[in-house]
Coordinates of C-alpha atoms in Angstrom, one line a residue:
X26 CA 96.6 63.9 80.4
X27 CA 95.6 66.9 78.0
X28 CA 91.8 66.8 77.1
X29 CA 91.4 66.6 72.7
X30 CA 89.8 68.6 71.1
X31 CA 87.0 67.5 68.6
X32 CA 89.6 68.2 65.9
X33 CA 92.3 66.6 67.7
X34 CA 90.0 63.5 68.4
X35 CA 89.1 63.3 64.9
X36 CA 92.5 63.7 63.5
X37 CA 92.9 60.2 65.7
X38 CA 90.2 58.5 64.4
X39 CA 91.4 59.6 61.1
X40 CA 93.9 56.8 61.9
X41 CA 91.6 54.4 63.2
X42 CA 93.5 53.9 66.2
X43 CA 90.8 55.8 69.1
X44 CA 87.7 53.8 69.0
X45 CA 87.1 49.7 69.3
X46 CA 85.0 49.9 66.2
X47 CA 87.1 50.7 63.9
X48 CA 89.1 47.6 64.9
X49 CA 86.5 45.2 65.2
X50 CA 84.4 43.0 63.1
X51 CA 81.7 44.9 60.7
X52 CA 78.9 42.7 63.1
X53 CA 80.1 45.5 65.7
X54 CA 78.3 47.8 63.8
X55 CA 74.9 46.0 62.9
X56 CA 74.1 43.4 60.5
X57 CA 74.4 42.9 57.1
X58 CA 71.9 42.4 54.9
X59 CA 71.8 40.0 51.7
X60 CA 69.6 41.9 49.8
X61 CA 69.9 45.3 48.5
X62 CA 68.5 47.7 50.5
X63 CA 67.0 51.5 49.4
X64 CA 68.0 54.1 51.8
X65 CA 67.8 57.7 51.8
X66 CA 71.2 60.1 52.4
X67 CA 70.7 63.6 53.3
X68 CA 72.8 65.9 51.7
X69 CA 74.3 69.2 53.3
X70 CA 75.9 71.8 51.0
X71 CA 79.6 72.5 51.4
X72 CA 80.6 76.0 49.4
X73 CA 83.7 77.0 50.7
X74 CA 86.6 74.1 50.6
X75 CA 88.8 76.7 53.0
X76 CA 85.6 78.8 55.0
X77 CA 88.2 81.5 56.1
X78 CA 88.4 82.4 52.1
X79 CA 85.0 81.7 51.4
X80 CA 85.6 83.0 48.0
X81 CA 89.0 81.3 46.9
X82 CA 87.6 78.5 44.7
X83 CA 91.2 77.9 42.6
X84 CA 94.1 76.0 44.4
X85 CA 96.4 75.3 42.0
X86 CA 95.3 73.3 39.0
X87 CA 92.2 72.2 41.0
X88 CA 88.7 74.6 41.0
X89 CA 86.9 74.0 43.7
X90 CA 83.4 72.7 42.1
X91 CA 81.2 71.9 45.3
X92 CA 80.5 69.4 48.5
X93 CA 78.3 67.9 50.5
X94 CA 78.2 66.8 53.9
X95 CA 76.2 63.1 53.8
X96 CA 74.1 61.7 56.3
X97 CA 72.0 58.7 56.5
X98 CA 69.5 57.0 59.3
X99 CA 70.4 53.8 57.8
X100 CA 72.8 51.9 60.3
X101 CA 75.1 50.8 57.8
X102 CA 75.8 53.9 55.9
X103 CA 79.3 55.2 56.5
X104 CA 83.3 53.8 56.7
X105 CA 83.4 54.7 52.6
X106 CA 86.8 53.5 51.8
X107 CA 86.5 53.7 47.7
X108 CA 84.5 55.4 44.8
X109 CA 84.3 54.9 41.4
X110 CA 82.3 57.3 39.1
X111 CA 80.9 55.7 35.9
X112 CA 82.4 57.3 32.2
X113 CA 79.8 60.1 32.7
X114 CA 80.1 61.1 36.1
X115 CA 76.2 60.4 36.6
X116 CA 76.1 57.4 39.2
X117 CA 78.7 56.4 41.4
X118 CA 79.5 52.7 43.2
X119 CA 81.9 52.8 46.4
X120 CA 82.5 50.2 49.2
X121 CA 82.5 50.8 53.0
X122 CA 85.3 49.0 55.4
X123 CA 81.7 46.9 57.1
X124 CA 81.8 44.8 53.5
X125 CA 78.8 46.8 51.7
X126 CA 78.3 48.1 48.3
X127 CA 76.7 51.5 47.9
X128 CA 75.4 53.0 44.6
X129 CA 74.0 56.1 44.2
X130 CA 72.9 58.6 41.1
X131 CA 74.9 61.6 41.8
X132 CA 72.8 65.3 41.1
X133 CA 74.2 68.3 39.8
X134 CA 72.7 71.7 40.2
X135 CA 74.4 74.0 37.9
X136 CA 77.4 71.7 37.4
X137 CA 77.8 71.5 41.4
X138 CA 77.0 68.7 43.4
X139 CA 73.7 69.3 45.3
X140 CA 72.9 65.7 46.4
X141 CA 72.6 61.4 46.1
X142 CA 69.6 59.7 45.1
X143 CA 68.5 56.1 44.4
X144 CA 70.9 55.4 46.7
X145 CA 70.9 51.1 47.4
X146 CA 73.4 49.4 50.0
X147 CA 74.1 45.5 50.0
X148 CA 76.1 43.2 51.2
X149 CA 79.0 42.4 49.5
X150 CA 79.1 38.4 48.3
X151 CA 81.5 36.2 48.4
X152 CA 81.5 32.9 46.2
X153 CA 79.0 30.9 47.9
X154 CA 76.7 34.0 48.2
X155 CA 77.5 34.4 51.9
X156 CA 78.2 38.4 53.0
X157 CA 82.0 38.4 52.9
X158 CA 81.6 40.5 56.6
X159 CA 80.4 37.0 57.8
X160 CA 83.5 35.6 56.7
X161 CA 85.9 37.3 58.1
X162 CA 87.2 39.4 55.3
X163 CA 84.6 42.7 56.4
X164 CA 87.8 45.2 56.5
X165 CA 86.8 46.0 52.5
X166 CA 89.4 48.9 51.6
X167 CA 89.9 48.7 47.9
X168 CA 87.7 49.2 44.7
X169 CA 87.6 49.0 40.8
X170 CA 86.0 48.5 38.1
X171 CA 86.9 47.6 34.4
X172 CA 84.6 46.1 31.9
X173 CA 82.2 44.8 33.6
X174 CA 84.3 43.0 36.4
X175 CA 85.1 44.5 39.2
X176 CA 87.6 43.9 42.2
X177 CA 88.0 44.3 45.7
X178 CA 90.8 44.3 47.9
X179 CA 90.3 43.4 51.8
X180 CA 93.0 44.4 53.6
X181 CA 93.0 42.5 56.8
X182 CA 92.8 39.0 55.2
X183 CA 95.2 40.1 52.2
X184 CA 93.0 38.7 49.1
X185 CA 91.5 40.4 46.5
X186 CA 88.0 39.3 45.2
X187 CA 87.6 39.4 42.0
X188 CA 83.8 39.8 40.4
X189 CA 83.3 38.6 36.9
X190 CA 79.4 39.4 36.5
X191 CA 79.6 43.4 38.4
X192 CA 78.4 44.4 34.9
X193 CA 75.4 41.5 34.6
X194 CA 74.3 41.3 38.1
X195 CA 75.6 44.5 40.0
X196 CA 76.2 44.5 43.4
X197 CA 74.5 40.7 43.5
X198 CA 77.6 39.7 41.9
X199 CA 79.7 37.1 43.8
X200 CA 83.6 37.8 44.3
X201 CA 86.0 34.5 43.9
X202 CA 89.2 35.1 46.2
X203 CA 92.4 35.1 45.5
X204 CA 95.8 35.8 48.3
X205 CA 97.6 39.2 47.8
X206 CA 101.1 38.1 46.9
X207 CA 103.1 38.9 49.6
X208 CA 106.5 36.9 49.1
X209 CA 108.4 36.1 51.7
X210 CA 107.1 39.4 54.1
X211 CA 103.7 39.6 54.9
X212 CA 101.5 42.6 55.3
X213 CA 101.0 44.1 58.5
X214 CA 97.1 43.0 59.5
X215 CA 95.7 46.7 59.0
X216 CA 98.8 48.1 56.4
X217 CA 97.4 46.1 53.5
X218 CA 96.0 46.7 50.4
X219 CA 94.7 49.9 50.2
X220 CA 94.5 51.3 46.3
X221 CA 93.3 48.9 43.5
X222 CA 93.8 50.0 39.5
X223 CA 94.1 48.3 35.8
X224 CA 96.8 50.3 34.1
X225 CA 95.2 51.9 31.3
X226 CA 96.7 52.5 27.7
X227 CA 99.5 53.6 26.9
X228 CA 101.2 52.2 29.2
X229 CA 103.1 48.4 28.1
X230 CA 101.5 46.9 30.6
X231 CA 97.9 47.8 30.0
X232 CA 95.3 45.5 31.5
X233 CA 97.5 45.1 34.4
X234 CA 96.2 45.0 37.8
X235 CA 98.2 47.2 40.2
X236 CA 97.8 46.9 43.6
X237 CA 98.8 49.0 46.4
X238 CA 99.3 48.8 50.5
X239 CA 98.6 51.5 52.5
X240 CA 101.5 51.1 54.6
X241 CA 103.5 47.8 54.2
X242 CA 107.4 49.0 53.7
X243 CA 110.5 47.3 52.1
X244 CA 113.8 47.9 54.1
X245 CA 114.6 51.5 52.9
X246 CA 110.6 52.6 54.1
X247 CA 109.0 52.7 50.6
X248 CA 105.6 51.7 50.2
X249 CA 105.2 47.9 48.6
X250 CA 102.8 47.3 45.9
X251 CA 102.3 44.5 43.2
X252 CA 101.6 44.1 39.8
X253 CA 99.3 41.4 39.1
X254 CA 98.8 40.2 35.6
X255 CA 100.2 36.7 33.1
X256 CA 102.7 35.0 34.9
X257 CA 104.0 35.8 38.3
X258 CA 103.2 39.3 40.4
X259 CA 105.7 41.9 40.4
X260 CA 107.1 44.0 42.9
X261 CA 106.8 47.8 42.8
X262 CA 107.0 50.3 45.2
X263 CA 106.0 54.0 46.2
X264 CA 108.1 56.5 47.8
X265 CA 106.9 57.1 51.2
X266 CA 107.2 60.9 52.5
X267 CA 106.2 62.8 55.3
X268 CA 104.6 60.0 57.0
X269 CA 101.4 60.0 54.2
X270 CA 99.7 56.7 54.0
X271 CA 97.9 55.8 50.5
X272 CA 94.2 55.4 50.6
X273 CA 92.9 55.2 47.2
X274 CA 93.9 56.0 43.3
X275 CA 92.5 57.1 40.0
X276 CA 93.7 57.3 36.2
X277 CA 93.4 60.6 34.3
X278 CA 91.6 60.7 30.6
X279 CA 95.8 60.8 29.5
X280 CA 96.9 57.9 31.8
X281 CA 98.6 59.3 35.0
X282 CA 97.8 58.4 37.7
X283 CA 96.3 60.1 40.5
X284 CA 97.7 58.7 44.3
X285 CA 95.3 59.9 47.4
X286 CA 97.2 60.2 50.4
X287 CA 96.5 60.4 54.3
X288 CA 98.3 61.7 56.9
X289 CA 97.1 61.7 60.9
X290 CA 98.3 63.4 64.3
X291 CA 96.8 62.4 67.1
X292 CA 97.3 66.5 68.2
X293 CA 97.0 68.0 64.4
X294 CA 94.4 66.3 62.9
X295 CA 94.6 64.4 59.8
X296 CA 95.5 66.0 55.9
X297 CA 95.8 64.9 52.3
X298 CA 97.8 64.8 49.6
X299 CA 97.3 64.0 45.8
X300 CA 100.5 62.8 44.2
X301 CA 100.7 62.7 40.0
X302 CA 102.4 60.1 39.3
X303 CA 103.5 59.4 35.2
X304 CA 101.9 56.3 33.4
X305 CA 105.8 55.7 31.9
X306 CA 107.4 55.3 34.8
X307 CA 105.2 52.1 36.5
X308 CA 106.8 49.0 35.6
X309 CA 108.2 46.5 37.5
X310 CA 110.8 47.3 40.2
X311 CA 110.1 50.7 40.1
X312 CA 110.0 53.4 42.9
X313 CA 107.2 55.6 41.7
X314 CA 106.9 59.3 43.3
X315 CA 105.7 62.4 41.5
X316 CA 104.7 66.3 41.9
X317 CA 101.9 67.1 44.8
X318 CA 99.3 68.7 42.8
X319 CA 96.7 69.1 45.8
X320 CA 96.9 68.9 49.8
X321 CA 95.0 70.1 52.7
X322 CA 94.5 70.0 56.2
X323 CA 91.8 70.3 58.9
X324 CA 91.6 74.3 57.9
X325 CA 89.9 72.9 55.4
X326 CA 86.6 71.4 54.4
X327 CA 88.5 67.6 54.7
X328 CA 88.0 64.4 57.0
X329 CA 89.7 61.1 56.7
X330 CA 89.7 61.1 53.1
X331 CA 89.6 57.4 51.2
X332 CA 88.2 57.7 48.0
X333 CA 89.0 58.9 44.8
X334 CA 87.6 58.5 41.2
X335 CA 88.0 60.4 38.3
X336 CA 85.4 61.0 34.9
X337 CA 84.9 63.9 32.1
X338 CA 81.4 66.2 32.5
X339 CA 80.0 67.2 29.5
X340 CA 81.9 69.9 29.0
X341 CA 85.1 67.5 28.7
X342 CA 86.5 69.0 31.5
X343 CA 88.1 66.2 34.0
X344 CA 86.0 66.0 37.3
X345 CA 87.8 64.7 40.6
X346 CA 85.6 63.3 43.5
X347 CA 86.6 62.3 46.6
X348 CA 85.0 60.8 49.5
X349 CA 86.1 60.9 53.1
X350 CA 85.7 57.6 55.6
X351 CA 84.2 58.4 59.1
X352 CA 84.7 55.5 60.5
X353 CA 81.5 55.4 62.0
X354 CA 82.4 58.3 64.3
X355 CA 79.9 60.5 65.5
X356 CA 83.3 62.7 65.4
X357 CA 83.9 62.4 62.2
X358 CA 81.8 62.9 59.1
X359 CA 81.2 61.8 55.3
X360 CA 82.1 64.1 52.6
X361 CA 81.8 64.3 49.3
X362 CA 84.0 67.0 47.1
X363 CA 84.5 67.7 43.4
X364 CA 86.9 69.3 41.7
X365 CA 88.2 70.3 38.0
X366 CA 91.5 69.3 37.2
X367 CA 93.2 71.3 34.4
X368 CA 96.4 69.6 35.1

């Protein structure tokens, strides 16, 4: 049997399909806490997003704005699966797949990222104010927030929780369930919801939840989705190439949409994609597939990336983070990267 490499092995994590742990229940990992709990992340600088041109900071409409590596002795830090910035790009919020919130003020150094602080984990609440990774629905892949209420999508269980008081009580907020509507085929148990967004103006449909699998496919291998608003859910669908899985998405200032992608090989290591995707053409029934505006693979500064979020500086020029899951690998790690868009 050939030996991995550390690159190949990741590239298999990337998946989650090496280690027990990324299978298992979050109590695998340690235990939850109810309350909110300070910790402290170290932050290591990333300069070059491709080290063999240290100096190439352009790729394509994207500039290259910055990293960090993150690292934290707190047992529960790791397996980030979604970010959102807030309108400023000052704090952020994410979720990990163990069923905890993370918040965090990001700091810039010269409009680069140089590091998180005031960083607070917690336990992510259910309805009765019981840690949702002590009900069985810990495998927390999916975030976003509108208004003050924010929703989460678990894929394993296939519900999404939805949080009227995030904007009162924060990440003490509890999330009232309700079933991913699946019709008549169900999910695979770790395909499901991946990608949670409202649809934002213009689009007819603004205000509408749109909600995305990872990889549950229709007969002709498209990826299925929902949108979940007044009256019953609709089926939509994403076209499914090269094997790429979705992981997160974002909404630009103008309304398009921004879909992170994942691919894995257990020999190759994993890559990603961003796919722009036009606001007009996501209505009900539709296949939705637009231009790759940004990929990369492990000859670059990348890891299993599963978070995406997107905010003007102020500057107004459009900022994309993304955030990488490590599955809480010691072979894998979790990075941060920014980027301007002049799309």
């Amino acid at each position: 049997m050939p030996v991995l490499s550390r690159r190949q092995a990741l590239g298999l994590l990337g998946g989650g399909l090496m280690l027990p742990a990324t299978v298992t229940a979050a109590s695998a990992r340690g235990p939850v806490p109810r309350a909110p709990v300070d910790i402290d992340i170290r932050s290591f600088p990333i300069n070059a997003f491709t080290p063999r041109e240290g100096e190439k900071k352009q790729f394509g409409a994207f500039e290259f704005r910055g990293g960090l590596e993150l690292q934290s002795d707190y047992r529960g830090f790791g397996g980030l699966s979604s970010i959102r910035t807030d309108a400023a790009g000052q704090r952020l919020t994410a979720i990990s797949d163990q069923g905890q919130w993370l918040t965090a003020k990001i700091d810039l150094e010269g409009g680069r990222l140089a590091g998180l602080s005031q960083a607070r984990m917690a336990a992510i609440l259910g309805p009765n104010g019981r840690p949702l990774a002590q009900t069985g629905n810990w495998d927390t892949e999916s975030l976003w927030i509108e208004g003050g209420t924010a929703y989460i999508g678990v894929e394993r269980t296939h519900r999404i929780f939805r949080f009227d008081t995030f904007g009162r009580e924060g990440v003490l907020a509890r999330g009232t369930p309700s079933p991913v509507p699946m019709g008549s085929e169900r999910f695979p148990g770790n395909r499901g919801i991946e990608a949670l967004g409202i649809l934002p103006r213009p689009s007819p449909l603004a205000g509408t939840l749109l909600a995305i699998s990872e990889r549950a496919l229709n007969a002709a291998g498209d990826i299925r989705a929902f949108l979940i608003g007044p009256g019953p859910a609709r089926e939509i669908f994403v076209r499914r190439t090269n094997d790429f899985d979705v992981t997160d998405l974002a909404f630009l200032p103008g309304g398009d949409m921004l879909l992170l992608e994942r691919w894995f090989s257990a020999w190759r290591g994993v890559a990603f994609r961003i796919r722009r995707i036009d606001l007009a053409t996501i209505r009900a029934g539709a296949i939705l597939d637009g231009p790759i505006i940004l990929s990369a693979d492990m000859s670059s500064q990348i890891d299993n990336m599963e978070g995406i979020a997107v905010h003007r500086n102020a500057e107004g020029e459009t900022i994309v983070t993304l955030v990488s899951d490590n599955n809480f690998s010691f072979l894998q790690r979790t990075l941060m990267l920014q980027f301007a868009y002049r799309g």
